[in-house]
PDB file of C-alpha atoms in Angstrom:
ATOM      1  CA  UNK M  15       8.163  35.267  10.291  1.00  0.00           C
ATOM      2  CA  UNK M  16       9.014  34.366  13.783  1.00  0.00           C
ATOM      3  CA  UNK M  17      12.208  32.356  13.325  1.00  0.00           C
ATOM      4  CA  UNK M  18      11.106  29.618  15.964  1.00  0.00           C
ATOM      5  CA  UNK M  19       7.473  29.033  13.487  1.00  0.00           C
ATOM      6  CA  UNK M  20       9.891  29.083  10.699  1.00  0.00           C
ATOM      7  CA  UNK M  21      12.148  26.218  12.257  1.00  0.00           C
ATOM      8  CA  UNK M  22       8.769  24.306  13.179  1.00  0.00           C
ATOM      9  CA  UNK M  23       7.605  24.702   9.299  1.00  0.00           C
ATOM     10  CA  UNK M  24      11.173  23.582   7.789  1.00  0.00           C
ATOM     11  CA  UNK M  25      11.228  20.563  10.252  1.00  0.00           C
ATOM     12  CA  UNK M  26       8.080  19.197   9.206  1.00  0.00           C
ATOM     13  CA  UNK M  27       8.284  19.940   5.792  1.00  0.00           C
ATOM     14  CA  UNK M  28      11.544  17.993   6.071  1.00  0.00           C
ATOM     15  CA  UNK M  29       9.806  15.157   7.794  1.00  0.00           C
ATOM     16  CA  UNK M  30       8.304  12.372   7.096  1.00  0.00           C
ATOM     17  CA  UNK M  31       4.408  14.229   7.171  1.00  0.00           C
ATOM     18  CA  UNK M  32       3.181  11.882   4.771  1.00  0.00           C
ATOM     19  CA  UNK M  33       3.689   8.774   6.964  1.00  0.00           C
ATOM     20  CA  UNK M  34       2.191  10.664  10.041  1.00  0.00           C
ATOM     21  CA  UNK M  35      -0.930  11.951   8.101  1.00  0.00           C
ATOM     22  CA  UNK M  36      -1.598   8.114   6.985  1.00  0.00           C
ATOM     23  CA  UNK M  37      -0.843   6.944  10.383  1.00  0.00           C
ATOM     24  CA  UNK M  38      -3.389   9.545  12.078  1.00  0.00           C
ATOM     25  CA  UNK M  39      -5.965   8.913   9.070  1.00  0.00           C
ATOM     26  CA  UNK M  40      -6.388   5.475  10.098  1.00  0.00           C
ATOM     27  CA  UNK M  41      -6.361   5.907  13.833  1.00  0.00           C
ATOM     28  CA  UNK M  42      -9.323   8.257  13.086  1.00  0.00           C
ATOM     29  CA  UNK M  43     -10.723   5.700  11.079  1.00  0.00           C
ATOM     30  CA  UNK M  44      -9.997   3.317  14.283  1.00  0.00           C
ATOM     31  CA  UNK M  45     -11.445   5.193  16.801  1.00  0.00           C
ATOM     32  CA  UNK M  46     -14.695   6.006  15.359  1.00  0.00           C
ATOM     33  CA  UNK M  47     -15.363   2.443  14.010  1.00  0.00           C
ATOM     34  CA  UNK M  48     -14.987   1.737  17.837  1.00  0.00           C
ATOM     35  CA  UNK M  49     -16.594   4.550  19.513  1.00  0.00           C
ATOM     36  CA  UNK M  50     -19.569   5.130  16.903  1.00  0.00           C
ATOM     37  CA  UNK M  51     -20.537   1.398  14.936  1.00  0.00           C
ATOM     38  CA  UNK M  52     -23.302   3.251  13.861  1.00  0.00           C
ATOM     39  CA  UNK M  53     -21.221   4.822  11.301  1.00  0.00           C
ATOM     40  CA  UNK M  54     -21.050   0.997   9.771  1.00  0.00           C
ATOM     41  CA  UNK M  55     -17.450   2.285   8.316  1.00  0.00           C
ATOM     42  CA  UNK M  56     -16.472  -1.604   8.498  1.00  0.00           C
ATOM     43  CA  UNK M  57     -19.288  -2.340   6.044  1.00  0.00           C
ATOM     44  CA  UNK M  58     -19.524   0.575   3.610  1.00  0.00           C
ATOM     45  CA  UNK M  59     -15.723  -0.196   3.220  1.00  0.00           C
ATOM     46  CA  UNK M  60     -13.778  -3.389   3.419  1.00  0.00           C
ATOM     47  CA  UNK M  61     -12.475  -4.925   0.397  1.00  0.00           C
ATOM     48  CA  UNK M  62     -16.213  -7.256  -0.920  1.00  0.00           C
ATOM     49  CA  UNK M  63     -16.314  -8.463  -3.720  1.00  0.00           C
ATOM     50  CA  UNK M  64     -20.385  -8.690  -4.707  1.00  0.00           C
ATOM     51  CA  UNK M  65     -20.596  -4.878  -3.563  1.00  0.00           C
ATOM     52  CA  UNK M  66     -17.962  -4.000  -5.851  1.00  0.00           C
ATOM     53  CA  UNK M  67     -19.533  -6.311  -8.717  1.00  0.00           C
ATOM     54  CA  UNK M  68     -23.150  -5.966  -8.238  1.00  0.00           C
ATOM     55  CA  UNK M  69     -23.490  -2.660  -6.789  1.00  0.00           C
ATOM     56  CA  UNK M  70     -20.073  -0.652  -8.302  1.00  0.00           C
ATOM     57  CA  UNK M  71     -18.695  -0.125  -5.047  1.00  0.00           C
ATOM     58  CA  UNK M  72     -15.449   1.189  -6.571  1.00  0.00           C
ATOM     59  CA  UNK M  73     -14.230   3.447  -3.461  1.00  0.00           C
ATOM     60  CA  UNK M  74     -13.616  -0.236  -2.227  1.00  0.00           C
ATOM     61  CA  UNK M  75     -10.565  -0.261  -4.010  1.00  0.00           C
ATOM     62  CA  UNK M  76      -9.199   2.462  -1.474  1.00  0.00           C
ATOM     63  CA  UNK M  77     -11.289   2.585   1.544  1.00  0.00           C
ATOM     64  CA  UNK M  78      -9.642  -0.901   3.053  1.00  0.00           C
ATOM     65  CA  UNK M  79      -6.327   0.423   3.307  1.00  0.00           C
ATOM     66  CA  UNK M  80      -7.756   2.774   6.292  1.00  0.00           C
ATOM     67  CA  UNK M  81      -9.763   0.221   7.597  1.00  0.00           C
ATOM     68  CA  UNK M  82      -8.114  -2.637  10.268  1.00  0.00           C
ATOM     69  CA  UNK M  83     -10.143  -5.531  12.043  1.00  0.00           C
ATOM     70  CA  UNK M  84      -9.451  -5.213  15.631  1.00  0.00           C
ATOM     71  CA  UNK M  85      -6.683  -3.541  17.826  1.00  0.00           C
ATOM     72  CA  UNK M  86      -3.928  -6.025  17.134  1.00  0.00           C
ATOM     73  CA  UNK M  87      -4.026  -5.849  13.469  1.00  0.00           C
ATOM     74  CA  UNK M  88      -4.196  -2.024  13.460  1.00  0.00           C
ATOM     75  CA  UNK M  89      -1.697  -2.067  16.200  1.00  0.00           C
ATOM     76  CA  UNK M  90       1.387  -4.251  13.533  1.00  0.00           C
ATOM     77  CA  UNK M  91       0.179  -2.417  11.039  1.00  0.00           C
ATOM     78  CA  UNK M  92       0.407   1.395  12.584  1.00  0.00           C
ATOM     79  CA  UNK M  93       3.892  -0.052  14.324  1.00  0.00           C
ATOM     80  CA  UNK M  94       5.076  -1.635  11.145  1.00  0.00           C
ATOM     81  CA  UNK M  95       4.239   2.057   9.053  1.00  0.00           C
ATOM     82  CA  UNK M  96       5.654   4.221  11.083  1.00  0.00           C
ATOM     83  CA  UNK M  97       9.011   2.661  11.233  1.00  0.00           C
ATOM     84  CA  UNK M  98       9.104   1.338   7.756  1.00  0.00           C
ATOM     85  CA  UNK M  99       6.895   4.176   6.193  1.00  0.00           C
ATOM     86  CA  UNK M 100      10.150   7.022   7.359  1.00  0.00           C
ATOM     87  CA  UNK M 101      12.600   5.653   5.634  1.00  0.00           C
ATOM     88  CA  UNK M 102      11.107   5.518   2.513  1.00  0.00           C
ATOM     89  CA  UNK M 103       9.539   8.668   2.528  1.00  0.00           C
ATOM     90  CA  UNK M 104      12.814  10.028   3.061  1.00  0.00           C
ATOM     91  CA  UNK M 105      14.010   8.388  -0.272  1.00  0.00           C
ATOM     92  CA  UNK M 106      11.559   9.012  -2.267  1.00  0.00           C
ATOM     93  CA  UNK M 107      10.242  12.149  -1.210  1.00  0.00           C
ATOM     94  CA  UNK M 108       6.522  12.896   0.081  1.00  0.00           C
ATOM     95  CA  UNK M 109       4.557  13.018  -2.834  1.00  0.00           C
ATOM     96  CA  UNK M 110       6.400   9.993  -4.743  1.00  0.00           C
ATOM     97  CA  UNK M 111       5.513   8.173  -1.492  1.00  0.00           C
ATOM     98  CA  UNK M 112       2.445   8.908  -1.242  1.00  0.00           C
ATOM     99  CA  UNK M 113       1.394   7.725  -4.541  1.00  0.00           C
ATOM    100  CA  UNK M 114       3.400   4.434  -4.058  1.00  0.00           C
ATOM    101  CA  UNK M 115       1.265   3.972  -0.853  1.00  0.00           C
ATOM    102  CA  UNK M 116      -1.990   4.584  -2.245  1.00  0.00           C
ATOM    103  CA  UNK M 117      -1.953   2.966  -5.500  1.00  0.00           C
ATOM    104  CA  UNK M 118       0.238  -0.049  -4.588  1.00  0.00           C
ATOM    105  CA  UNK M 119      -2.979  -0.301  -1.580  1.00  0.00           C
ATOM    106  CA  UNK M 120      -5.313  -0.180  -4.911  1.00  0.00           C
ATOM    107  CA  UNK M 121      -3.343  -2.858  -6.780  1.00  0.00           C
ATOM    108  CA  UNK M 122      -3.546  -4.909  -3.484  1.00  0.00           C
ATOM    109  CA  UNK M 123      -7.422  -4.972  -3.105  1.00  0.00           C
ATOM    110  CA  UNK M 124      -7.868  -5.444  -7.005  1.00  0.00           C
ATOM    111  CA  UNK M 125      -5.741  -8.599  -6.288  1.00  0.00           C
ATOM    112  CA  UNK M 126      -8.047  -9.586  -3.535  1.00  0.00           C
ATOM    113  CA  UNK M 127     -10.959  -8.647  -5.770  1.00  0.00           C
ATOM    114  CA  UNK M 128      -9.727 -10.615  -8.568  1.00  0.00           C
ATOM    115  CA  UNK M 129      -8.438 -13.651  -6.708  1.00  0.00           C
ATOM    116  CA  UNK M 130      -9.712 -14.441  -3.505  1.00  0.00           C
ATOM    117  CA  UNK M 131     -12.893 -16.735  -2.780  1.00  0.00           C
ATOM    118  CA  UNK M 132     -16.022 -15.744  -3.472  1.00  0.00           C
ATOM    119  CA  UNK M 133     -17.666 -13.479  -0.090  1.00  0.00           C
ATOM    120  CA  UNK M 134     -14.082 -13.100   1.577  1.00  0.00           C
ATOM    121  CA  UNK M 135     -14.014  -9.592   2.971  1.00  0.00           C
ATOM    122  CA  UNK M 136     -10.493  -8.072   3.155  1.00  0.00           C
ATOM    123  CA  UNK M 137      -9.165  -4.976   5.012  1.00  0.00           C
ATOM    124  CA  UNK M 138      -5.858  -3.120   6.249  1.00  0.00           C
ATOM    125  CA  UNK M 139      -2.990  -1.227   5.228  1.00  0.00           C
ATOM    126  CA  UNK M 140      -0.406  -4.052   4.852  1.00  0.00           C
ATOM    127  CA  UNK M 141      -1.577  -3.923   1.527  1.00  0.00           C
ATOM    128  CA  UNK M 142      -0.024   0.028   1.170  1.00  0.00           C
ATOM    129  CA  UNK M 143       3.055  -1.637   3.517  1.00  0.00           C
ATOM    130  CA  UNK M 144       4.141  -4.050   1.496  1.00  0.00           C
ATOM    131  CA  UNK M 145       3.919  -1.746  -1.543  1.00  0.00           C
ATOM    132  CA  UNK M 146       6.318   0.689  -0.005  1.00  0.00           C
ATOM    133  CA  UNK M 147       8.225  -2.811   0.782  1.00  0.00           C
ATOM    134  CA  UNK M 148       8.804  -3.534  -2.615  1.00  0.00           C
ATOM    135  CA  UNK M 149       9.126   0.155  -3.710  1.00  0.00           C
ATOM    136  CA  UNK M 150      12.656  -0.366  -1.670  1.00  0.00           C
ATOM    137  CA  UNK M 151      13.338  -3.976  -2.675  1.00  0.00           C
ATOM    138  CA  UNK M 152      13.665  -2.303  -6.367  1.00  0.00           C
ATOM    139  CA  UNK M 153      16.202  -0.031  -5.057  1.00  0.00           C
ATOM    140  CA  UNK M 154      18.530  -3.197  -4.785  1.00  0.00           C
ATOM    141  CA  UNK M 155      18.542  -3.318  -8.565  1.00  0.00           C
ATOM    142  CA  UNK M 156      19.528   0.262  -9.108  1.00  0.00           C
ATOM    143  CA  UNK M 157      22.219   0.189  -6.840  1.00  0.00           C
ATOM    144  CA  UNK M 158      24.035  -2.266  -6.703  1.00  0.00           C
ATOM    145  CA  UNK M 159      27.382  -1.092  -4.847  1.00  0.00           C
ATOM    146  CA  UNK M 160      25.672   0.726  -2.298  1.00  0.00           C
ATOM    147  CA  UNK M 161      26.541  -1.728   0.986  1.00  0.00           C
ATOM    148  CA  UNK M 162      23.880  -0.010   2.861  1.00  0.00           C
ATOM    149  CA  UNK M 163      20.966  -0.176   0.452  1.00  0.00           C
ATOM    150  CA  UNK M 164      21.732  -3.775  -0.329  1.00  0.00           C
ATOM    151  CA  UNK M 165      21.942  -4.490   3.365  1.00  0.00           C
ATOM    152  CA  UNK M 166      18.581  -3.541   3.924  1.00  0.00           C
ATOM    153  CA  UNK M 167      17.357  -4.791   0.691  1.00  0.00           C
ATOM    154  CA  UNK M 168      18.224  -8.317   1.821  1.00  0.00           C
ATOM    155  CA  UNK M 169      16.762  -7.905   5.394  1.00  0.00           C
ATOM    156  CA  UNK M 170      13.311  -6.620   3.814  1.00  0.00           C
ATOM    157  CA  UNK M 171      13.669  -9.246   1.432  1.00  0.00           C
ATOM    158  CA  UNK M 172      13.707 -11.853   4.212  1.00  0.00           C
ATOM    159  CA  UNK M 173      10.963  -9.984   5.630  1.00  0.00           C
ATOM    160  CA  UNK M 174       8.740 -10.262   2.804  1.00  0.00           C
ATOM    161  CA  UNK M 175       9.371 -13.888   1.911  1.00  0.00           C
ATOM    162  CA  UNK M 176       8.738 -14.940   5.548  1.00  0.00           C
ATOM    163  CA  UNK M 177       5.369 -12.818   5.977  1.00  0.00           C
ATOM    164  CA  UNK M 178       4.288 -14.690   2.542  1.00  0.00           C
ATOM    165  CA  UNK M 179       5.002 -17.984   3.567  1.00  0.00           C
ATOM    166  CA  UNK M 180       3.362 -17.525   6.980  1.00  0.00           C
ATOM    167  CA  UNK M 181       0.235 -15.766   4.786  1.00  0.00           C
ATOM    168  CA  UNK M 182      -0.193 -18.880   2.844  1.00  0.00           C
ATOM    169  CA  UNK M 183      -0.615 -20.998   6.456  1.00  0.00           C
ATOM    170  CA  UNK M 184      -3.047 -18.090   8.114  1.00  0.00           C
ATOM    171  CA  UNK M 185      -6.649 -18.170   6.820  1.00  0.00           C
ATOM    172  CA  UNK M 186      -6.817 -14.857   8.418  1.00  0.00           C
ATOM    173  CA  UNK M 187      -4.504 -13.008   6.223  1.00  0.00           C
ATOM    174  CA  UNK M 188      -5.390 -11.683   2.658  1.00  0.00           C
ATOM    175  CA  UNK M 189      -2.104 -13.342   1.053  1.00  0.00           C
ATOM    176  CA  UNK M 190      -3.555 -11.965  -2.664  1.00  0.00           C
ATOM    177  CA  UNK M 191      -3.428  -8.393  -1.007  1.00  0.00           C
ATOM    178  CA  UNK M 192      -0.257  -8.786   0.110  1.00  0.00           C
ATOM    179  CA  UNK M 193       1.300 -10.345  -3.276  1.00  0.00           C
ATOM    180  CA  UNK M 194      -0.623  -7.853  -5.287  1.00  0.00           C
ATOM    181  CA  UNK M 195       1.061  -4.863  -3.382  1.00  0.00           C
ATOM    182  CA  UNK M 196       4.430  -5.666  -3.180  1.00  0.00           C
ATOM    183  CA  UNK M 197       4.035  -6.467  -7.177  1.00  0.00           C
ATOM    184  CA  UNK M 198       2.694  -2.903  -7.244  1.00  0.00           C
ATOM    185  CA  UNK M 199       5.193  -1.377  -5.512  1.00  0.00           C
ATOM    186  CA  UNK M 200       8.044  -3.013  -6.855  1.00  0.00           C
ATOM    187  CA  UNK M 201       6.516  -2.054 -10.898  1.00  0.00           C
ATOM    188  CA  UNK M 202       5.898   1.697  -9.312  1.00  0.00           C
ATOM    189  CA  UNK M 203       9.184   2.176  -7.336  1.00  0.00           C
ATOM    190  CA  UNK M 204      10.301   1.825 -10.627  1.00  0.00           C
ATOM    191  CA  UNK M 205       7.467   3.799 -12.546  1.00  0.00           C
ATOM    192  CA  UNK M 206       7.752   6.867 -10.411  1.00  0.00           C
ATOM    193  CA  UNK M 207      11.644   6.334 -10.001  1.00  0.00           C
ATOM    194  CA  UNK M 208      13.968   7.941  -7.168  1.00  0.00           C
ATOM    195  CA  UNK M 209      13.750  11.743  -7.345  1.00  0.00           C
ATOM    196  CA  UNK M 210      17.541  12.904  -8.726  1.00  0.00           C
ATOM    197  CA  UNK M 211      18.896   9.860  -9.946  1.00  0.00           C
ATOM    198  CA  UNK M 212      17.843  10.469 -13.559  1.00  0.00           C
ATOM    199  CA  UNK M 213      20.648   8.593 -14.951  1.00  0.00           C
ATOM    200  CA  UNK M 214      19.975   5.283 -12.896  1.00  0.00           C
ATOM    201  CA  UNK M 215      16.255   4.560 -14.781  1.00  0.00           C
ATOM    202  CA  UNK M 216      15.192   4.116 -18.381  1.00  0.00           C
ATOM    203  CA  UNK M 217      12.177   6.126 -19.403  1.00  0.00           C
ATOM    204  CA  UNK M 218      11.296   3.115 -21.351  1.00  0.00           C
ATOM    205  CA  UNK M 219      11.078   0.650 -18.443  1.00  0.00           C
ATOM    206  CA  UNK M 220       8.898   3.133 -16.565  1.00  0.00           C
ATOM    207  CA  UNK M 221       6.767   3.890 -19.256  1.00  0.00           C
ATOM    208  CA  UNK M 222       6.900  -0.170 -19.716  1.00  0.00           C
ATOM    209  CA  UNK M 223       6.442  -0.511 -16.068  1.00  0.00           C
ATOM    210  CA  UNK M 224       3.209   1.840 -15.786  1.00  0.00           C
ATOM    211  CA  UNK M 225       1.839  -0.017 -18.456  1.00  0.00           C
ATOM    212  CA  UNK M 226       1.871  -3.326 -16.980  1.00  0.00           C
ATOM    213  CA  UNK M 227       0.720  -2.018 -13.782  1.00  0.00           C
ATOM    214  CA  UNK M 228      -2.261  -0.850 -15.296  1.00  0.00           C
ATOM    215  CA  UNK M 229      -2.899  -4.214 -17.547  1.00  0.00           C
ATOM    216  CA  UNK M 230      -2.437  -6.355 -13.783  1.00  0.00           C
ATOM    217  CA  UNK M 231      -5.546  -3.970 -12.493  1.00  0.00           C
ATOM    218  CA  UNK M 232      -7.503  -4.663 -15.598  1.00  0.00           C
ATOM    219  CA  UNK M 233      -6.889  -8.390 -15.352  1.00  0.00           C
ATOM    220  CA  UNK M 234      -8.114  -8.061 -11.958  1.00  0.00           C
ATOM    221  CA  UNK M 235     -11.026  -6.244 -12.929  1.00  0.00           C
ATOM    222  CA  UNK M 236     -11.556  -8.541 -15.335  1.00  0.00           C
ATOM    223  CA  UNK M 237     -11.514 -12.049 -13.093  1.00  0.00           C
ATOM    224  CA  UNK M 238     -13.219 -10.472 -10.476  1.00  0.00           C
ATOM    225  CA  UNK M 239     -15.871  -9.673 -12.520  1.00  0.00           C
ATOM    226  CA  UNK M 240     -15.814 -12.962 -14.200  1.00  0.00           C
ATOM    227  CA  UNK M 241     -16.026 -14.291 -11.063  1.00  0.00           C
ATOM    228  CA  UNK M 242     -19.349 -12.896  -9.655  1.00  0.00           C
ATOM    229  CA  UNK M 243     -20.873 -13.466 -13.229  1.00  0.00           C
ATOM    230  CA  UNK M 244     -20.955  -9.730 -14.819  1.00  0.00           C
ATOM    231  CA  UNK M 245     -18.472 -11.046 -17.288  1.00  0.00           C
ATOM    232  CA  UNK M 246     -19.181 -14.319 -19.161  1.00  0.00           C
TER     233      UNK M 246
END
């Protein structure tokens, strides 16, 4: 193989491909909700509730995390990935991250599902981004004496605790999305563990861990559900 191609191949195997892929998924997404409305991507897949209940509209579970309402919210959120979305790619490795993005996303819309008003129709990735938040905020509790871990820890911890204040204040922000995927991340970060630090994590918390993640999304299931009158 030319060694140039193989230098190419190593550096983006090396990279952070995962955040870049998700990134130019939901720019796709972007530009043809703008350029061709016809498509109705908006409405076959936001985060709503009596689709989901009346009409098993399950892929709405996933499809909001490519979805964004406007420029400026896909704008924070694309700005907010790419910077954030690197670094912890880089610790956990690509595939690890890309499960903690995805199903920490799913955990996120159950929440909305589950606990938001009755009609509200959700959408975004910050549900994924503050998964991958709390995927690192676990990290703090694993190590302990590493200054530089539990430097960042604390200024993502800030982070979080600001953006869920100012959530609870902005009618426009899906604050049960939010708090449902930083719960998931923080229970996967620790489900899925950091790749060759086998001695840091207990396979019993994990398997403990992946339980209760699970049991949250049935709750949420459950009150949604409840909610819209399936379940009495």
């Amino acid at each position: 193989m030319n060694p140039t191609i193989k230098r190419t191949l190593n550096q983006w195997r090396n990279g952070p491909y995962i955040t870049y892929s998700l990134i130019a998924i939901q720019t796709i997404v972007f530009l043809l909700n703008y350029l061709l409305p016809s498509l109705q991507l908006q409405e076959k897949g936001v985060m709503f509730g009596p689709f989901v209940a009346y009409y098993h509209q399950y892929w709405r579970f996933i499809t909001p995390i490519f979805l964004h309402f406007g420029l400026s919210h896909y704008a924070i959120n694309t700005i907010v990935l790419y910077f954030i979305g690197q670094q912890v790619e880089a610790l956990y490795g690509h595939s690890r991250f890309l499960a903690l993005y995805l199903l920490s996303g799913i955990l996120g819309n159950a929440f909305s599902f589950g606990f938001n008003a009755i009609g509200v129709q959700s959408a975004g990735s910050s549900t994924s981004i503050f998964g991958i938040f709390g995927a690192f905020l676990i990290l703090g509790v694993y190590f302990r004496h590493n200054p530089a871990i539990q430097g960042m820890v604390r200024q993502f911890a800030l982070f979080v605790l600001l953006s869920l204040v100012f959530g609870m204040f902005d009618q426009s922000i899906d604050i049960w999305g939010h708090v449902g995927g930083i719960i998931g991340g923080l229970l996967l970060g620790n489900t899925i563990a950091l790749p060759n630090n086998p001695g840091r994590y207990s396979m019993h918390t994990r398997i403990l861990t992946g339980i209760v993640y699970g049991f949250l999304f049935v709750i949420c299931l459950f009150y949604g559900l409840k909610k819209y009158g399936i379940l009495v």
